[in-house]
Amino acid sequence: MTLTSTNRPGMADEHPAVPILDISEYHDPATKDRFVESLRDACHHVGFLYLTGHGVDHDLSTRVTDVSREFFSRPESVKREIAMVNSPHFRGYTPVGGEMTGGRADVREEIDLGPERPVSHDTDRPWRRLQGPNQWPTSVPDFEPTMTQWGDQMDRLGRTLLDALAEGLEIDVDHFRNWVTPDPETTIKAIRYPAPAADQKPQGVGTHRDFGLLTFVLQDAVGGLQVERANEHYLDIPHLPGSFVVNLGEMLQVATHGYYKATVHRVVSPPAGIERFSTIYFFNPRLDATLNPVELPEHLAAGARGGASDDPSNPILDTYGDNILKVRLRAHPDVAERHHRDLLQSSIR
């Protein structure tokens, strides 16, 4: 496994493959500036990195994987007791083939979790429909407390990294903090990729960019995550023990005029006879947050690419709630048809 780090003295590679950054350096005055610069370079050139030294309890992350495996080992009938199609808030279990990326079914099963909030009856802002309770699997009693505790630790990590990203742009950290204050719209997604047959090459997850701010991936050693580098060439992102894989979302790309990069990536299905597990933490803005653009200093603005979507059928909307609702309606057509039929022909989609 070849990994390249940008935060080690003497490194000369301006465009590293997958940088490895130790965020504990951010808390040390002697190394903070070096970390901030390395993070800025990684997010400008690559949009993906490994994050170590993050302080999230290793045993807790192990339990996250364990409870996920336990849930996915349950009979299909038990898992479907918390089927997402029963939730207008897009929470709960999605069976294999139940989520779409790029118009094709992904070959994975998953459970989606979000902030526990009261149901909103605001009819003027459709994205308020995303607020509501989770569906927790009672068949795995440790699932809810484990995921809740892990989410609390990941929230702190997300806020710290967002501050460091603001400092890298030489702007007031409150510019980014205001997007997630008081509470970000987070999502935890626990995933199982089933073992394919020898003659199958299914789509684990199709090519896409994430749509929020920051994505943290806790992956096992099987592999399958790939990032596009150039000309549709994909680079493997193998497992690095003790780390999270981090990538940036489109909302951060737009707000920084493309200086920070939301990179296309995908997941290929595991080898024949082997299943893969991962748990993802999406750290995103408040639903009502409008991401006011950053005023970059002149020496950074010269390197900004422009952040608008290059897909006219998939514009990036300014208000995060509108953006995520658009994505959810496309990704989960069964939920959209059952609970949000009135939105299917509207401009939100």
PDB file of N, CA and C in Angstrom, residues 108-184:
ATOM      1  N   ARG A 108     -25.794  -2.422  -2.267  1.00  0.00           N
ATOM      2  CA  ARG A 108     -25.438  -2.330  -0.848  1.00  0.00           C
ATOM      3  C   ARG A 108     -26.732  -2.221  -0.056  1.00  0.00           C
ATOM      4  N   GLU A 109     -26.674  -2.585   1.214  1.00  0.00           N
ATOM      5  CA  GLU A 109     -27.772  -2.328   2.133  1.00  0.00           C
ATOM      6  C   GLU A 109     -27.244  -1.410   3.216  1.00  0.00           C
ATOM      7  N   GLU A 110     -28.142  -0.631   3.819  1.00  0.00           N
ATOM      8  CA  GLU A 110     -27.668   0.415   4.713  1.00  0.00           C
ATOM      9  C   GLU A 110     -28.766   0.826   5.684  1.00  0.00           C
ATOM     10  N   ILE A 111     -28.339   1.538   6.698  1.00  0.00           N
ATOM     11  CA  ILE A 111     -29.280   2.169   7.619  1.00  0.00           C
ATOM     12  C   ILE A 111     -28.841   3.614   7.801  1.00  0.00           C
ATOM     13  N   ASP A 112     -29.780   4.540   7.633  1.00  0.00           N
ATOM     14  CA  ASP A 112     -29.510   5.976   7.731  1.00  0.00           C
ATOM     15  C   ASP A 112     -30.071   6.531   9.030  1.00  0.00           C
ATOM     16  N   LEU A 113     -29.258   7.354   9.682  1.00  0.00           N
ATOM     17  CA  LEU A 113     -29.626   7.980  10.946  1.00  0.00           C
ATOM     18  C   LEU A 113     -29.360   9.475  10.855  1.00  0.00           C
ATOM     19  N   GLY A 114     -30.137  10.257  11.565  1.00  0.00           N
ATOM     20  CA  GLY A 114     -29.940  11.700  11.580  1.00  0.00           C
ATOM     21  C   GLY A 114     -30.256  12.280  12.939  1.00  0.00           C
ATOM     22  N   PRO A 115     -30.234  13.606  13.063  1.00  0.00           N
ATOM     23  CA  PRO A 115     -30.541  14.245  14.345  1.00  0.00           C
ATOM     24  C   PRO A 115     -31.973  13.937  14.780  1.00  0.00           C
ATOM     25  N   GLU A 116     -32.142  13.645  16.052  1.00  0.00           N
ATOM     26  CA  GLU A 116     -33.475  13.403  16.603  1.00  0.00           C
ATOM     27  C   GLU A 116     -34.150  14.756  16.846  1.00  0.00           C
ATOM     28  N   ARG A 117     -35.154  15.077  16.014  1.00  0.00           N
ATOM     29  CA  ARG A 117     -35.835  16.356  16.130  1.00  0.00           C
ATOM     30  C   ARG A 117     -37.330  16.156  15.978  1.00  0.00           C
ATOM     31  N   PRO A 118     -38.142  17.088  16.512  1.00  0.00           N
ATOM     32  CA  PRO A 118     -39.593  16.981  16.335  1.00  0.00           C
ATOM     33  C   PRO A 118     -39.971  17.104  14.859  1.00  0.00           C
ATOM     34  N   VAL A 119     -41.054  16.462  14.492  1.00  0.00           N
ATOM     35  CA  VAL A 119     -41.576  16.572  13.135  1.00  0.00           C
ATOM     36  C   VAL A 119     -42.034  18.004  12.900  1.00  0.00           C
ATOM     37  N   SER A 120     -41.675  18.564  11.743  1.00  0.00           N
ATOM     38  CA  SER A 120     -42.082  19.914  11.388  1.00  0.00           C
ATOM     39  C   SER A 120     -43.309  19.877  10.485  1.00  0.00           C
ATOM     40  N   HIS A 121     -44.204  20.821  10.697  1.00  0.00           N
ATOM     41  CA  HIS A 121     -45.397  20.931   9.852  1.00  0.00           C
ATOM     42  C   HIS A 121     -45.348  22.212   9.007  1.00  0.00           C
ATOM     43  N   ASP A 122     -44.139  22.704   8.784  1.00  0.00           N
ATOM     44  CA  ASP A 122     -43.922  23.893   7.965  1.00  0.00           C
ATOM     45  C   ASP A 122     -44.122  23.518   6.497  1.00  0.00           C
ATOM     46  N   THR A 123     -45.165  24.032   5.874  1.00  0.00           N
ATOM     47  CA  THR A 123     -45.456  23.685   4.482  1.00  0.00           C
ATOM     48  C   THR A 123     -44.795  24.638   3.495  1.00  0.00           C
ATOM     49  N   ASP A 124     -44.250  25.745   3.978  1.00  0.00           N
ATOM     50  CA  ASP A 124     -43.620  26.713   3.079  1.00  0.00           C
ATOM     51  C   ASP A 124     -42.206  26.315   2.682  1.00  0.00           C
ATOM     52  N   ARG A 125     -41.554  25.528   3.514  1.00  0.00           N
ATOM     53  CA  ARG A 125     -40.174  25.109   3.234  1.00  0.00           C
ATOM     54  C   ARG A 125     -40.138  23.578   3.207  1.00  0.00           C
ATOM     55  N   PRO A 126     -40.193  22.988   2.027  1.00  0.00           N
ATOM     56  CA  PRO A 126     -40.307  21.528   1.916  1.00  0.00           C
ATOM     57  C   PRO A 126     -39.202  20.760   2.626  1.00  0.00           C
ATOM     58  N   TRP A 127     -38.014  21.341   2.707  1.00  0.00           N
ATOM     59  CA  TRP A 127     -36.923  20.614   3.341  1.00  0.00           C
ATOM     60  C   TRP A 127     -37.144  20.370   4.835  1.00  0.00           C
ATOM     61  N   ARG A 128     -38.114  21.075   5.441  1.00  0.00           N
ATOM     62  CA  ARG A 128     -38.441  20.802   6.843  1.00  0.00           C
ATOM     63  C   ARG A 128     -38.959  19.371   7.023  1.00  0.00           C
ATOM     64  N   ARG A 129     -39.422  18.764   5.939  1.00  0.00           N
ATOM     65  CA  ARG A 129     -39.904  17.382   6.020  1.00  0.00           C
ATOM     66  C   ARG A 129     -38.800  16.398   6.403  1.00  0.00           C
ATOM     67  N   LEU A 130     -37.548  16.800   6.250  1.00  0.00           N
ATOM     68  CA  LEU A 130     -36.433  15.930   6.607  1.00  0.00           C
ATOM     69  C   LEU A 130     -36.268  15.803   8.120  1.00  0.00           C
ATOM     70  N   GLN A 131     -36.863  16.704   8.872  1.00  0.00           N
ATOM     71  CA  GLN A 131     -36.761  16.647  10.330  1.00  0.00           C
ATOM     72  C   GLN A 131     -37.693  15.580  10.885  1.00  0.00           C
ATOM     73  N   GLY A 132     -37.201  14.853  11.888  1.00  0.00           N
ATOM     74  CA  GLY A 132     -38.044  13.843  12.512  1.00  0.00           C
ATOM     75  C   GLY A 132     -37.229  12.824  13.265  1.00  0.00           C
ATOM     76  N   PRO A 133     -37.868  11.773  13.744  1.00  0.00           N
ATOM     77  CA  PRO A 133     -37.176  10.762  14.556  1.00  0.00           C
ATOM     78  C   PRO A 133     -36.480   9.715  13.698  1.00  0.00           C
ATOM     79  N   ASN A 134     -35.518   9.065  14.303  1.00  0.00           N
ATOM     80  CA  ASN A 134     -34.881   7.902  13.684  1.00  0.00           C
ATOM     81  C   ASN A 134     -35.727   6.659  13.886  1.00  0.00           C
ATOM     82  N   GLN A 135     -35.444   5.649  13.109  1.00  0.00           N
ATOM     83  CA  GLN A 135     -35.962   4.305  13.350  1.00  0.00           C
ATOM     84  C   GLN A 135     -34.780   3.465  13.856  1.00  0.00           C
ATOM     85  N   TRP A 136     -34.811   3.114  15.124  1.00  0.00           N
ATOM     86  CA  TRP A 136     -33.701   2.368  15.725  1.00  0.00           C
ATOM     87  C   TRP A 136     -34.024   0.881  15.722  1.00  0.00           C
ATOM     88  N   PRO A 137     -33.046   0.035  15.440  1.00  0.00           N
ATOM     89  CA  PRO A 137     -33.292  -1.416  15.423  1.00  0.00           C
ATOM     90  C   PRO A 137     -33.331  -1.997  16.834  1.00  0.00           C
ATOM     91  N   THR A 138     -34.506  -2.366  17.280  1.00  0.00           N
ATOM     92  CA  THR A 138     -34.630  -2.948  18.619  1.00  0.00           C
ATOM     93  C   THR A 138     -34.003  -4.339  18.685  1.00  0.00           C
ATOM     94  N   SER A 139     -33.748  -4.946  17.529  1.00  0.00           N
ATOM     95  CA  SER A 139     -33.124  -6.272  17.513  1.00  0.00           C
ATOM     96  C   SER A 139     -31.656  -6.221  17.932  1.00  0.00           C
ATOM     97  N   VAL A 140     -31.062  -5.025  17.949  1.00  0.00           N
ATOM     98  CA  VAL A 140     -29.668  -4.852  18.395  1.00  0.00           C
ATOM     99  C   VAL A 140     -29.685  -3.752  19.461  1.00  0.00           C
ATOM    100  N   PRO A 141     -29.860  -4.118  20.726  1.00  0.00           N
ATOM    101  CA  PRO A 141     -30.041  -3.107  21.784  1.00  0.00           C
ATOM    102  C   PRO A 141     -28.904  -2.100  21.899  1.00  0.00           C
ATOM    103  N   ASP A 142     -27.677  -2.505  21.570  1.00  0.00           N
ATOM    104  CA  ASP A 142     -26.539  -1.597  21.706  1.00  0.00           C
ATOM    105  C   ASP A 142     -26.398  -0.639  20.529  1.00  0.00           C
ATOM    106  N   PHE A 143     -27.223  -0.806  19.510  1.00  0.00           N
ATOM    107  CA  PHE A 143     -27.056  -0.007  18.302  1.00  0.00           C
ATOM    108  C   PHE A 143     -27.259   1.481  18.579  1.00  0.00           C
ATOM    109  N   GLU A 144     -28.384   1.834  19.207  1.00  0.00           N
ATOM    110  CA  GLU A 144     -28.679   3.243  19.428  1.00  0.00           C
ATOM    111  C   GLU A 144     -27.649   3.926  20.323  1.00  0.00           C
ATOM    112  N   PRO A 145     -27.312   3.387  21.525  1.00  0.00           N
ATOM    113  CA  PRO A 145     -26.338   4.104  22.355  1.00  0.00           C
ATOM    114  C   PRO A 145     -24.950   4.182  21.723  1.00  0.00           C
ATOM    115  N   THR A 146     -24.567   3.147  20.983  1.00  0.00           N
ATOM    116  CA  THR A 146     -23.245   3.154  20.356  1.00  0.00           C
ATOM    117  C   THR A 146     -23.170   4.218  19.268  1.00  0.00           C
ATOM    118  N   MET A 147     -24.153   4.238  18.394  1.00  0.00           N
ATOM    119  CA  MET A 147     -24.148   5.217  17.308  1.00  0.00           C
ATOM    120  C   MET A 147     -24.306   6.639  17.836  1.00  0.00           C
ATOM    121  N   THR A 148     -25.090   6.820  18.876  1.00  0.00           N
ATOM    122  CA  THR A 148     -25.280   8.149  19.450  1.00  0.00           C
ATOM    123  C   THR A 148     -23.982   8.677  20.049  1.00  0.00           C
ATOM    124  N   GLN A 149     -23.283   7.818  20.792  1.00  0.00           N
ATOM    125  CA  GLN A 149     -22.016   8.231  21.395  1.00  0.00           C
ATOM    126  C   GLN A 149     -20.977   8.533  20.328  1.00  0.00           C
ATOM    127  N   TRP A 150     -20.917   7.693  19.309  1.00  0.00           N
ATOM    128  CA  TRP A 150     -19.967   7.911  18.221  1.00  0.00           C
ATOM    129  C   TRP A 150     -20.285   9.220  17.492  1.00  0.00           C
ATOM    130  N   GLY A 151     -21.560   9.480  17.248  1.00  0.00           N
ATOM    131  CA  GLY A 151     -21.960  10.718  16.595  1.00  0.00           C
ATOM    132  C   GLY A 151     -21.539  11.954  17.375  1.00  0.00           C
ATOM    133  N   ASP A 152     -21.615  11.900  18.703  1.00  0.00           N
ATOM    134  CA  ASP A 152     -21.192  13.030  19.533  1.00  0.00           C
ATOM    135  C   ASP A 152     -19.695  13.298  19.357  1.00  0.00           C
ATOM    136  N   GLN A 153     -18.888  12.232  19.332  1.00  0.00           N
ATOM    137  CA  GLN A 153     -17.451  12.416  19.151  1.00  0.00           C
ATOM    138  C   GLN A 153     -17.122  12.901  17.743  1.00  0.00           C
ATOM    139  N   MET A 154     -17.853  12.401  16.756  1.00  0.00           N
ATOM    140  CA  MET A 154     -17.617  12.835  15.385  1.00  0.00           C
ATOM    141  C   MET A 154     -18.027  14.294  15.184  1.00  0.00           C
ATOM    142  N   ASP A 155     -19.054  14.742  15.897  1.00  0.00           N
ATOM    143  CA  ASP A 155     -19.462  16.138  15.817  1.00  0.00           C
ATOM    144  C   ASP A 155     -18.316  17.050  16.240  1.00  0.00           C
ATOM    145  N   ARG A 156     -17.659  16.716  17.327  1.00  0.00           N
ATOM    146  CA  ARG A 156     -16.533  17.537  17.786  1.00  0.00           C
ATOM    147  C   ARG A 156     -15.406  17.546  16.751  1.00  0.00           C
ATOM    148  N   LEU A 157     -15.148  16.394  16.153  1.00  0.00           N
ATOM    149  CA  LEU A 157     -14.107  16.314  15.138  1.00  0.00           C
ATOM    150  C   LEU A 157     -14.478  17.154  13.911  1.00  0.00           C
ATOM    151  N   GLY A 158     -15.730  17.075  13.497  1.00  0.00           N
ATOM    152  CA  GLY A 158     -16.167  17.853  12.345  1.00  0.00           C
ATOM    153  C   GLY A 158     -16.006  19.345  12.565  1.00  0.00           C
ATOM    154  N   ARG A 159     -16.354  19.818  13.747  1.00  0.00           N
ATOM    155  CA  ARG A 159     -16.228  21.246  14.047  1.00  0.00           C
ATOM    156  C   ARG A 159     -14.761  21.677  14.050  1.00  0.00           C
ATOM    157  N   THR A 160     -13.895  20.829  14.596  1.00  0.00           N
ATOM    158  CA  THR A 160     -12.462  21.164  14.634  1.00  0.00           C
ATOM    159  C   THR A 160     -11.887  21.247  13.230  1.00  0.00           C
ATOM    160  N   LEU A 161     -12.212  20.279  12.390  1.00  0.00           N
ATOM    161  CA  LEU A 161     -11.661  20.283  11.038  1.00  0.00           C
ATOM    162  C   LEU A 161     -12.207  21.463  10.238  1.00  0.00           C
ATOM    163  N   LEU A 162     -13.469  21.817  10.455  1.00  0.00           N
ATOM    164  CA  LEU A 162     -14.050  22.954   9.743  1.00  0.00           C
ATOM    165  C   LEU A 162     -13.333  24.251  10.132  1.00  0.00           C
ATOM    166  N   ASP A 163     -12.996  24.389  11.414  1.00  0.00           N
ATOM    167  CA  ASP A 163     -12.220  25.559  11.844  1.00  0.00           C
ATOM    168  C   ASP A 163     -10.872  25.606  11.126  1.00  0.00           C
ATOM    169  N   ALA A 164     -10.207  24.468  11.054  1.00  0.00           N
ATOM    170  CA  ALA A 164      -8.891  24.423  10.409  1.00  0.00           C
ATOM    171  C   ALA A 164      -8.999  24.767   8.929  1.00  0.00           C
ATOM    172  N   LEU A 165     -10.081  24.343   8.288  1.00  0.00           N
ATOM    173  CA  LEU A 165     -10.280  24.676   6.884  1.00  0.00           C
ATOM    174  C   LEU A 165     -10.480  26.176   6.686  1.00  0.00           C
ATOM    175  N   ALA A 166     -11.200  26.816   7.620  1.00  0.00           N
ATOM    176  CA  ALA A 166     -11.372  28.261   7.546  1.00  0.00           C
ATOM    177  C   ALA A 166     -10.040  28.979   7.727  1.00  0.00           C
ATOM    178  N   GLU A 167      -9.252  28.523   8.671  1.00  0.00           N
ATOM    179  CA  GLU A 167      -7.955  29.152   8.898  1.00  0.00           C
ATOM    180  C   GLU A 167      -7.059  28.999   7.679  1.00  0.00           C
ATOM    181  N   GLY A 168      -7.182  27.873   6.983  1.00  0.00           N
ATOM    182  CA  GLY A 168      -6.393  27.676   5.772  1.00  0.00           C
ATOM    183  C   GLY A 168      -6.706  28.687   4.690  1.00  0.00           C
ATOM    184  N   LEU A 169      -7.927  29.212   4.690  1.00  0.00           N
ATOM    185  CA  LEU A 169      -8.332  30.231   3.721  1.00  0.00           C
ATOM    186  C   LEU A 169      -8.085  31.643   4.231  1.00  0.00           C
ATOM    187  N   GLU A 170      -7.554  31.736   5.457  1.00  0.00           N
ATOM    188  CA  GLU A 170      -7.227  33.020   6.073  1.00  0.00           C
ATOM    189  C   GLU A 170      -8.474  33.874   6.282  1.00  0.00           C
ATOM    190  N   ILE A 171      -9.570  33.204   6.674  1.00  0.00           N
ATOM    191  CA  ILE A 171     -10.816  33.902   6.970  1.00  0.00           C
ATOM    192  C   ILE A 171     -11.185  33.658   8.425  1.00  0.00           C
ATOM    193  N   ASP A 172     -12.108  34.435   8.922  1.00  0.00           N
ATOM    194  CA  ASP A 172     -12.605  34.261  10.283  1.00  0.00           C
ATOM    195  C   ASP A 172     -13.308  32.910  10.382  1.00  0.00           C
ATOM    196  N   VAL A 173     -12.992  32.143  11.415  1.00  0.00           N
ATOM    197  CA  VAL A 173     -13.592  30.820  11.556  1.00  0.00           C
ATOM    198  C   VAL A 173     -15.104  30.892  11.723  1.00  0.00           C
ATOM    199  N   ASP A 174     -15.613  32.039  12.173  1.00  0.00           N
ATOM    200  CA  ASP A 174     -17.067  32.177  12.337  1.00  0.00           C
ATOM    201  C   ASP A 174     -17.809  32.079  11.007  1.00  0.00           C
ATOM    202  N   HIS A 175     -17.133  32.330   9.903  1.00  0.00           N
ATOM    203  CA  HIS A 175     -17.788  32.231   8.598  1.00  0.00           C
ATOM    204  C   HIS A 175     -18.325  30.812   8.387  1.00  0.00           C
ATOM    205  N   PHE A 176     -17.504  29.815   8.699  1.00  0.00           N
ATOM    206  CA  PHE A 176     -17.943  28.428   8.570  1.00  0.00           C
ATOM    207  C   PHE A 176     -18.768  27.992   9.777  1.00  0.00           C
ATOM    208  N   ARG A 177     -18.388  28.438  10.960  1.00  0.00           N
ATOM    209  CA  ARG A 177     -19.125  28.025  12.165  1.00  0.00           C
ATOM    210  C   ARG A 177     -20.597  28.397  12.081  1.00  0.00           C
ATOM    211  N   ASN A 178     -20.890  29.532  11.489  1.00  0.00           N
ATOM    212  CA  ASN A 178     -22.277  29.980  11.400  1.00  0.00           C
ATOM    213  C   ASN A 178     -23.149  29.008  10.610  1.00  0.00           C
ATOM    214  N   TRP A 179     -22.547  28.239   9.719  1.00  0.00           N
ATOM    215  CA  TRP A 179     -23.312  27.267   8.932  1.00  0.00           C
ATOM    216  C   TRP A 179     -23.787  26.082   9.772  1.00  0.00           C
ATOM    217  N   VAL A 180     -23.076  25.786  10.856  1.00  0.00           N
ATOM    218  CA  VAL A 180     -23.375  24.585  11.640  1.00  0.00           C
ATOM    219  C   VAL A 180     -23.819  24.921  13.065  1.00  0.00           C
ATOM    220  N   THR A 181     -24.056  26.191  13.349  1.00  0.00           N
ATOM    221  CA  THR A 181     -24.473  26.630  14.674  1.00  0.00           C
ATOM    222  C   THR A 181     -25.967  26.939  14.666  1.00  0.00           C
ATOM    223  N   PRO A 182     -26.734  26.417  15.635  1.00  0.00           N
ATOM    224  CA  PRO A 182     -26.229  25.628  16.765  1.00  0.00           C
ATOM    225  C   PRO A 182     -25.980  24.153  16.445  1.00  0.00           C
ATOM    226  N   ASP A 183     -26.702  23.598  15.461  1.00  0.00           N
ATOM    227  CA  ASP A 183     -26.602  22.158  15.227  1.00  0.00           C
ATOM    228  C   ASP A 183     -26.490  21.859  13.742  1.00  0.00           C
ATOM    229  N   PRO A 184     -25.480  21.083  13.351  1.00  0.00           N
ATOM    230  CA  PRO A 184     -25.369  20.682  11.954  1.00  0.00           C
ATOM    231  C   PRO A 184     -26.413  19.631  11.606  1.00  0.00           C
TER     232      PRO A 184
END
